[in-house]
mmCIF file of C-alpha atoms in Angstrom:
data_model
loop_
_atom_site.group_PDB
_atom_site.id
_atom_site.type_symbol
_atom_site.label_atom_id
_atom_site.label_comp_id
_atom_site.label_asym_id
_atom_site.label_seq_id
_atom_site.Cartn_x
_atom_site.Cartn_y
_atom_site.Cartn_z
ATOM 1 C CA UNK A 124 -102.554 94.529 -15.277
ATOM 2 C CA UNK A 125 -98.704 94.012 -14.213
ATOM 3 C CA UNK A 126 -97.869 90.607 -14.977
ATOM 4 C CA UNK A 127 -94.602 88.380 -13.900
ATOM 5 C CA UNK A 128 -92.720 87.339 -16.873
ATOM 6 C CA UNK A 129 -90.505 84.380 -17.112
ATOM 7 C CA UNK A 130 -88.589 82.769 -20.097
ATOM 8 C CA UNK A 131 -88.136 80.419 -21.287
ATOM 9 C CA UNK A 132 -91.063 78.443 -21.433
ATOM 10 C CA UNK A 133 -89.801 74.835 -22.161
ATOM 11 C CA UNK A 134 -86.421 73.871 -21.630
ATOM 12 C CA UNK A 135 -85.033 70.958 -22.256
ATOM 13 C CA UNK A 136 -81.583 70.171 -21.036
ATOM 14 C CA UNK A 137 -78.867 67.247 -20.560
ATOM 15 C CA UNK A 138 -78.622 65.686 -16.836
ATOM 16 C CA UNK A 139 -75.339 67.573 -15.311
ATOM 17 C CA UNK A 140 -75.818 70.570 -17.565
ATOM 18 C CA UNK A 141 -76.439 73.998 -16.310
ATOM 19 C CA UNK A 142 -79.643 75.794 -16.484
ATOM 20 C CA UNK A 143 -80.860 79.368 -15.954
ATOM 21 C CA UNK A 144 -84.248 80.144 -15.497
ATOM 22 C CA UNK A 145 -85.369 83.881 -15.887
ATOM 23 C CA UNK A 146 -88.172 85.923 -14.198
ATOM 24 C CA UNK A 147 -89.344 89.465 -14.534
ATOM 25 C CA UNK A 148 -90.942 90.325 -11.419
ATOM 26 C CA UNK A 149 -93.871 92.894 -10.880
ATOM 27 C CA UNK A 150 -91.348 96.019 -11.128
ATOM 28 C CA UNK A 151 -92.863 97.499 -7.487
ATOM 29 C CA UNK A 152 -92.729 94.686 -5.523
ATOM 30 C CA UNK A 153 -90.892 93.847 -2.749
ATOM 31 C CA UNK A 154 -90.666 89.661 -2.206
ATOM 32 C CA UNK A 155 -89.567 87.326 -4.980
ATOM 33 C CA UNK A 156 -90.066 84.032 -5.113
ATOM 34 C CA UNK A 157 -89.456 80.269 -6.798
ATOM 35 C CA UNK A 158 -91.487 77.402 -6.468
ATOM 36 C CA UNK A 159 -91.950 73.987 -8.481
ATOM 37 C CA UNK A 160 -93.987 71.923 -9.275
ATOM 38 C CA UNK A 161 -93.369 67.838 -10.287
ATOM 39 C CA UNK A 162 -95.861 66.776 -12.364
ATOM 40 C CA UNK A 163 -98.835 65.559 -11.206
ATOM 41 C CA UNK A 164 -97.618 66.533 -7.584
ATOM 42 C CA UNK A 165 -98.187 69.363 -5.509
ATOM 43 C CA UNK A 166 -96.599 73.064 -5.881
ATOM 44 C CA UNK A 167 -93.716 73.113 -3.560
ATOM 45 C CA UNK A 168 -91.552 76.238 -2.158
ATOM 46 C CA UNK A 169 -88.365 76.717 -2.875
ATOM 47 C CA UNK A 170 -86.889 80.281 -1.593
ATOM 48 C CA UNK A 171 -87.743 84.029 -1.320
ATOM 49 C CA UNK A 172 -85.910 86.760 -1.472
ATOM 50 C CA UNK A 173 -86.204 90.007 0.039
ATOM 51 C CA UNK A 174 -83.827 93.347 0.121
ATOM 52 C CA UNK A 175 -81.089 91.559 -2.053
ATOM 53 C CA UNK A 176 -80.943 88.087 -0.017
ATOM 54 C CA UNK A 177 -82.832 85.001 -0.009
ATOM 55 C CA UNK A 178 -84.930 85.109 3.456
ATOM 56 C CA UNK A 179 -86.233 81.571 3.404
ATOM 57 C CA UNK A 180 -85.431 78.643 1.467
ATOM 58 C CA UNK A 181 -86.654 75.070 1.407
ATOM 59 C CA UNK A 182 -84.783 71.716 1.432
ATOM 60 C CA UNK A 183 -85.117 71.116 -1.775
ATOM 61 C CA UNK A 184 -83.123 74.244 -2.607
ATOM 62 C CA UNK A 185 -79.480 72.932 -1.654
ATOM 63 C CA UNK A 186 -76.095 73.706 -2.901
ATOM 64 C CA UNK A 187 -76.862 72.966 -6.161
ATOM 65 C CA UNK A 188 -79.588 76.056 -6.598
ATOM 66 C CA UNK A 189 -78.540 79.492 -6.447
ATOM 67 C CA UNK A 190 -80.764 82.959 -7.210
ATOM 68 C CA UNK A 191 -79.620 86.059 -8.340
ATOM 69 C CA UNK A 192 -81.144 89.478 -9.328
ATOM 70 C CA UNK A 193 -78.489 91.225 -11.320
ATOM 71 C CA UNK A 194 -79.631 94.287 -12.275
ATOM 72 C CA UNK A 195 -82.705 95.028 -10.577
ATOM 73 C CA UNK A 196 -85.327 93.871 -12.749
ATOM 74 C CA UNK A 197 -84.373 90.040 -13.936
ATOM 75 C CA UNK A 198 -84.665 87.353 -11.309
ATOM 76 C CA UNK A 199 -82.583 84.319 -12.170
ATOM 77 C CA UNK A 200 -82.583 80.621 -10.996
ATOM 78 C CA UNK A 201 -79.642 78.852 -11.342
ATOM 79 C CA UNK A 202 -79.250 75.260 -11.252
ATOM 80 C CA UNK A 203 -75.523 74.196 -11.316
ATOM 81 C CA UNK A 204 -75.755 70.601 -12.095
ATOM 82 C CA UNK A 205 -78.944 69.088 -13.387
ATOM 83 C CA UNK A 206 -80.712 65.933 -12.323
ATOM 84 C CA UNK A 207 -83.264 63.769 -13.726
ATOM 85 C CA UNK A 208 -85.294 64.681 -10.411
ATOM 86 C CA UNK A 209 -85.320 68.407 -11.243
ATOM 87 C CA UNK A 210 -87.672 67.842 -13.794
ATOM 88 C CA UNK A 211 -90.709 69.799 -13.125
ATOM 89 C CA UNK A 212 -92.497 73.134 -13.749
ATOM 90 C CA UNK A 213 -90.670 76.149 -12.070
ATOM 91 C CA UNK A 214 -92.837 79.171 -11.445
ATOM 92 C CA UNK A 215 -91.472 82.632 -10.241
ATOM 93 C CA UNK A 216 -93.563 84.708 -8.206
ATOM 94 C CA UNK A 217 -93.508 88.060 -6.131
ATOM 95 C CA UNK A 218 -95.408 90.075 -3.791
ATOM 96 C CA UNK A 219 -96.024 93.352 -1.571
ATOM 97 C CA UNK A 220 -96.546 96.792 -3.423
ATOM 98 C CA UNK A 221 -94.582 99.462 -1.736
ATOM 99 C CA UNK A 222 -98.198 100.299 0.606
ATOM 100 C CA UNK A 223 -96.872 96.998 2.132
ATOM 101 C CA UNK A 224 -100.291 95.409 2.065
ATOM 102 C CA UNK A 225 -100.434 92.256 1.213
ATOM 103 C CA UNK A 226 -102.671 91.115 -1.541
ATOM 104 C CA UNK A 227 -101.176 87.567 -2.511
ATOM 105 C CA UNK A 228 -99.149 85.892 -5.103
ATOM 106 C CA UNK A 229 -98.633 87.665 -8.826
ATOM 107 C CA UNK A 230 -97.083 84.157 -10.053
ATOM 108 C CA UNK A 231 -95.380 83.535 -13.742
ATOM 109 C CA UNK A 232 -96.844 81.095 -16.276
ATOM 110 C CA UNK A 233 -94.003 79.188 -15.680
ATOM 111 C CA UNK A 234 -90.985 77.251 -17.333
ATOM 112 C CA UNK A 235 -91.159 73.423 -17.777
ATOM 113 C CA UNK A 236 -87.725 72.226 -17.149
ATOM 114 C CA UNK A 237 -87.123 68.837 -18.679
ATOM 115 C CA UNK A 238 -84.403 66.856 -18.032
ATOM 116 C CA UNK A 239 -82.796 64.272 -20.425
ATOM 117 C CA UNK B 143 -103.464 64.500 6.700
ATOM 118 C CA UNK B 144 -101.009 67.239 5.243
ATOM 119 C CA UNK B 145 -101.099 71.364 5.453
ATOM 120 C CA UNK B 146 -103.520 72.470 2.651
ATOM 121 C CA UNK B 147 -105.256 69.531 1.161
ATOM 122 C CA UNK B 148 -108.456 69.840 -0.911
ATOM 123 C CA UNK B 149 -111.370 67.592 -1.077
ATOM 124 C CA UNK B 150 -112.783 66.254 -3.278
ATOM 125 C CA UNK B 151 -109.707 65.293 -5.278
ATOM 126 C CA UNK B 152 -112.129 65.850 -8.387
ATOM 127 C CA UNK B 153 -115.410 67.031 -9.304
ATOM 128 C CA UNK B 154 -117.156 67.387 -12.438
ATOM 129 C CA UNK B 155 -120.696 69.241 -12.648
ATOM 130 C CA UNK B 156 -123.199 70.606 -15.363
ATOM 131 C CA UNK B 157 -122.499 73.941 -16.764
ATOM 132 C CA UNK B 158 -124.505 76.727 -14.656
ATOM 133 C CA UNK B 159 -124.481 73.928 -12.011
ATOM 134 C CA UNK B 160 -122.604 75.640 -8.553
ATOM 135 C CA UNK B 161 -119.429 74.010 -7.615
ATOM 136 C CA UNK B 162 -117.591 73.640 -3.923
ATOM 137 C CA UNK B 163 -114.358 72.649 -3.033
ATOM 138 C CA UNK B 164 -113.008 72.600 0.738
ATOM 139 C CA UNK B 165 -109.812 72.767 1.703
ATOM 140 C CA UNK B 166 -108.413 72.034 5.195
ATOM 141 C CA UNK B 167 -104.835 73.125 6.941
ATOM 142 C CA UNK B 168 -103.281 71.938 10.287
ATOM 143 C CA UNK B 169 -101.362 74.901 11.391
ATOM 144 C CA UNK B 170 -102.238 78.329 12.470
ATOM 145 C CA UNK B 171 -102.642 80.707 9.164
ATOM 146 C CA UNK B 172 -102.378 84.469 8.663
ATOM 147 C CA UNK B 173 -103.860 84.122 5.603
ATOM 148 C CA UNK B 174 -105.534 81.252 3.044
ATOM 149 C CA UNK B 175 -105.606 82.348 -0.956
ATOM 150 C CA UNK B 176 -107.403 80.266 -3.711
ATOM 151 C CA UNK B 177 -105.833 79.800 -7.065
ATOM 152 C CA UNK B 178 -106.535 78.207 -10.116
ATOM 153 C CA UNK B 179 -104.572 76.478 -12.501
ATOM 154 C CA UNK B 180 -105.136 75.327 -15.716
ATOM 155 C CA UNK B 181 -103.603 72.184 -17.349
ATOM 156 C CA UNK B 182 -100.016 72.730 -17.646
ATOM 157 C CA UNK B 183 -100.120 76.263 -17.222
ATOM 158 C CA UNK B 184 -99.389 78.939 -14.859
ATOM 159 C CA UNK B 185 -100.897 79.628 -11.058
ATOM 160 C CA UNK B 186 -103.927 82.347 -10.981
ATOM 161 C CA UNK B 187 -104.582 84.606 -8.070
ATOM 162 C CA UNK B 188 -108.260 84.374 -7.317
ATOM 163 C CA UNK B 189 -108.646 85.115 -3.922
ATOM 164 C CA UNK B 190 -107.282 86.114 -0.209
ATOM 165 C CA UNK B 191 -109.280 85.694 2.846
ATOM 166 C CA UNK B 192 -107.587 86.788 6.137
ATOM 167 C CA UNK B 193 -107.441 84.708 9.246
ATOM 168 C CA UNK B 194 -109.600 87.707 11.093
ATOM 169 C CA UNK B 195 -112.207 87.317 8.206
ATOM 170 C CA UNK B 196 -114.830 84.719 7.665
ATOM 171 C CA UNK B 197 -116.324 85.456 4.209
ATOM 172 C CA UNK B 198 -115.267 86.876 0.781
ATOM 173 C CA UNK B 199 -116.831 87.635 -2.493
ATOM 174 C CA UNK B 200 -115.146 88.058 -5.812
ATOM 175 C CA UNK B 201 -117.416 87.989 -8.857
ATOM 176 C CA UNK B 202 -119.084 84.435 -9.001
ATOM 177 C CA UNK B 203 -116.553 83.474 -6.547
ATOM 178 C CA UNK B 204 -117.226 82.970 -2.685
ATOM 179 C CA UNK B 205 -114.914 81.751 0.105
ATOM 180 C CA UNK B 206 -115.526 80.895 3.554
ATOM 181 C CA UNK B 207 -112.746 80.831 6.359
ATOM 182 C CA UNK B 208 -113.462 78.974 9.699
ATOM 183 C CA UNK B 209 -110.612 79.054 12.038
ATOM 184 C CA UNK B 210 -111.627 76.652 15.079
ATOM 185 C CA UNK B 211 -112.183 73.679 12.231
ATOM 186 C CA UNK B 212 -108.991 75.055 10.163
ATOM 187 C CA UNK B 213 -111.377 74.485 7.406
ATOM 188 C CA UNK B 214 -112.180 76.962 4.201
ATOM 189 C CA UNK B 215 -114.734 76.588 1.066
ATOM 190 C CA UNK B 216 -114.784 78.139 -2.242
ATOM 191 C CA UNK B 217 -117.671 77.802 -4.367
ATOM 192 C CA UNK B 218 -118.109 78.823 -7.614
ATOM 193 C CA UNK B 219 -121.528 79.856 -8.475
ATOM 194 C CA UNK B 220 -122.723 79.669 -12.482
ATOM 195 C CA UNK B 221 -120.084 77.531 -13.955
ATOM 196 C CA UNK B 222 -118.965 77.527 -17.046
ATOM 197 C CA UNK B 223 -117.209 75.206 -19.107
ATOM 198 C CA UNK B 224 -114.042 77.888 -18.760
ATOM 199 C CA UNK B 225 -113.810 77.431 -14.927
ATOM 200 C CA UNK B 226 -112.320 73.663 -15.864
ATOM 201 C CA UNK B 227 -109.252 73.853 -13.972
ATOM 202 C CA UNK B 228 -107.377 72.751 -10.765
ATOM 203 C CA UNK B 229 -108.157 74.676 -7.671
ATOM 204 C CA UNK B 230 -105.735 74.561 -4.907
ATOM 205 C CA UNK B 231 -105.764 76.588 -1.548
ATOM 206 C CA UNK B 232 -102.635 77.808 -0.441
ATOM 207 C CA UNK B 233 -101.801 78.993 2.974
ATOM 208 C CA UNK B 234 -99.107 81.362 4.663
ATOM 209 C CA UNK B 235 -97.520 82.984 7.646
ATOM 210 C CA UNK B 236 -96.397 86.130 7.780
ATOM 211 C CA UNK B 237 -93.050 86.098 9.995
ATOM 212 C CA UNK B 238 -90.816 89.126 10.684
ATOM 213 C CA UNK B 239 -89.085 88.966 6.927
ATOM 214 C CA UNK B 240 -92.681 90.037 5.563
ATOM 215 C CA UNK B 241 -93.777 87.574 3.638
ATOM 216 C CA UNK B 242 -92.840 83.692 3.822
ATOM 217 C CA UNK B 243 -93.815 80.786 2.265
ATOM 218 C CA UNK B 244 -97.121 79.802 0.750
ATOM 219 C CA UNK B 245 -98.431 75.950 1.246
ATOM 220 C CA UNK B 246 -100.151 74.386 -1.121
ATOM 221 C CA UNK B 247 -102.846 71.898 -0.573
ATOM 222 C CA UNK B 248 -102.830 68.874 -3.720
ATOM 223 C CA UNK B 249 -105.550 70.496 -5.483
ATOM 224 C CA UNK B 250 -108.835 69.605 -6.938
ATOM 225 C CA UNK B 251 -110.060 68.800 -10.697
ATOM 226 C CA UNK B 252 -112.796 70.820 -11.274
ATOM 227 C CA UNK B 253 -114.335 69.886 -14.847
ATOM 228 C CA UNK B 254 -117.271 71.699 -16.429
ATOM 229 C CA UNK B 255 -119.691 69.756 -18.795
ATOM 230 C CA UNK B 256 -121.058 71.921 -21.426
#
């Protein structure tokens, strides 16, 4: 079964640092996603992206997040400048076959992001 | 109370016992999906139920939808001590990109005594 594939999955970085987390997405689909997770809290949505642009993103995901897919298979989540607060289990995710019918989610195992 | 939040919070049952969770929304939904996790790990698809839909099987899995209370079940039927997990319902719109956000209710604790 066609999994979503993202690496690393720990990292541990110093606050102000830059951090790039990496996703393989289900190779057909058409929606990408990022959400998080603070421990012990609920999953929260950051942004999708759809044709080459991000088509929704949260609050959360401000100036200091960017996404990227560079060569049509990785998915990248940049962080510029880390915080203490962006310490939390980032999951990638995607969506929508080519048939366009919508079956859910294919999410990542995720990448705990620790910040020191 | 908040978009998507499970009740109870936690629930621990017998092995073969049958276990329900409910989860209610306050918005209109296009769709509500199930998913398990398990400690520290990553988010498992289990199950989709359309807003046009009121009832869904999936192996030992079954999920109600009702609309007018904004209100859906899923109960687990059998356990076993693998089905220890947290189960969260997560619910969506579809706007006119395709496919937007998914909310997540907080999740319940569902632990299996052998």
């Amino acid at each position: 079964e066609p999994e979503v594939t993202q690496t690393p999955s720990h990292q541990v970085t110093q606050m102000g640092q830059e951090v790039i987390l990496r996703c393989v997405p289900i190779s057909n689909h058409l929606y990408f996603y990022w959400y998080r997770q603070i421990l012990g809290q609920k999953v929260e949505f950051l942004v999708s992206f759809y044709n080459n642009e991000i088509s929704e993103k949260s609050e959360i995901f401000d100036d200091q997040f960017s996404v990227e897919r560079p060569d049509g298979s990785n998915f990248t989540l940049k962080i510029r400048s880390t915080k203490l607060e962006d310490s939390a289990m980032y999951f990638c995710a995607s969506s929508v076959p080519p048939s366009g019918i919508y079956y859910g989610y294919t999410f990542g195992s995720g990448t705990r992001l620790t910040v020191v | 109370s908040q978009q998507g939040e499970e009740d109870p919070q936690a629930l621990s049952i017998q092995e073969g016992e049958n276990a329900t969770m409910n989860c209610s929304y306050k918005t209109s939904i296009n769709n509500l999906q199930w998913y398990r996790q398990n400690s520290g790990r990553g988010l498992v698809h289990l199950i989709l139920i359309r807003s046009n839909e009121r009832e869904k099987h999936s192996g030992r899995l079954r999920v109600t939808l009702d609309t007018s209370k904004k209100s859906s079940s899923l109960l687990i039927t059998a356990s076993r001590a693998a089905d220890t997990a947290s189960y969260f319902c997560a619910t969506d719109l579809i706007s006119n990109f395709g496919n937007e956000k998914l909310t997540f209710g907080t999740g319940t604790r569902l632990t299996i005594i052998p």
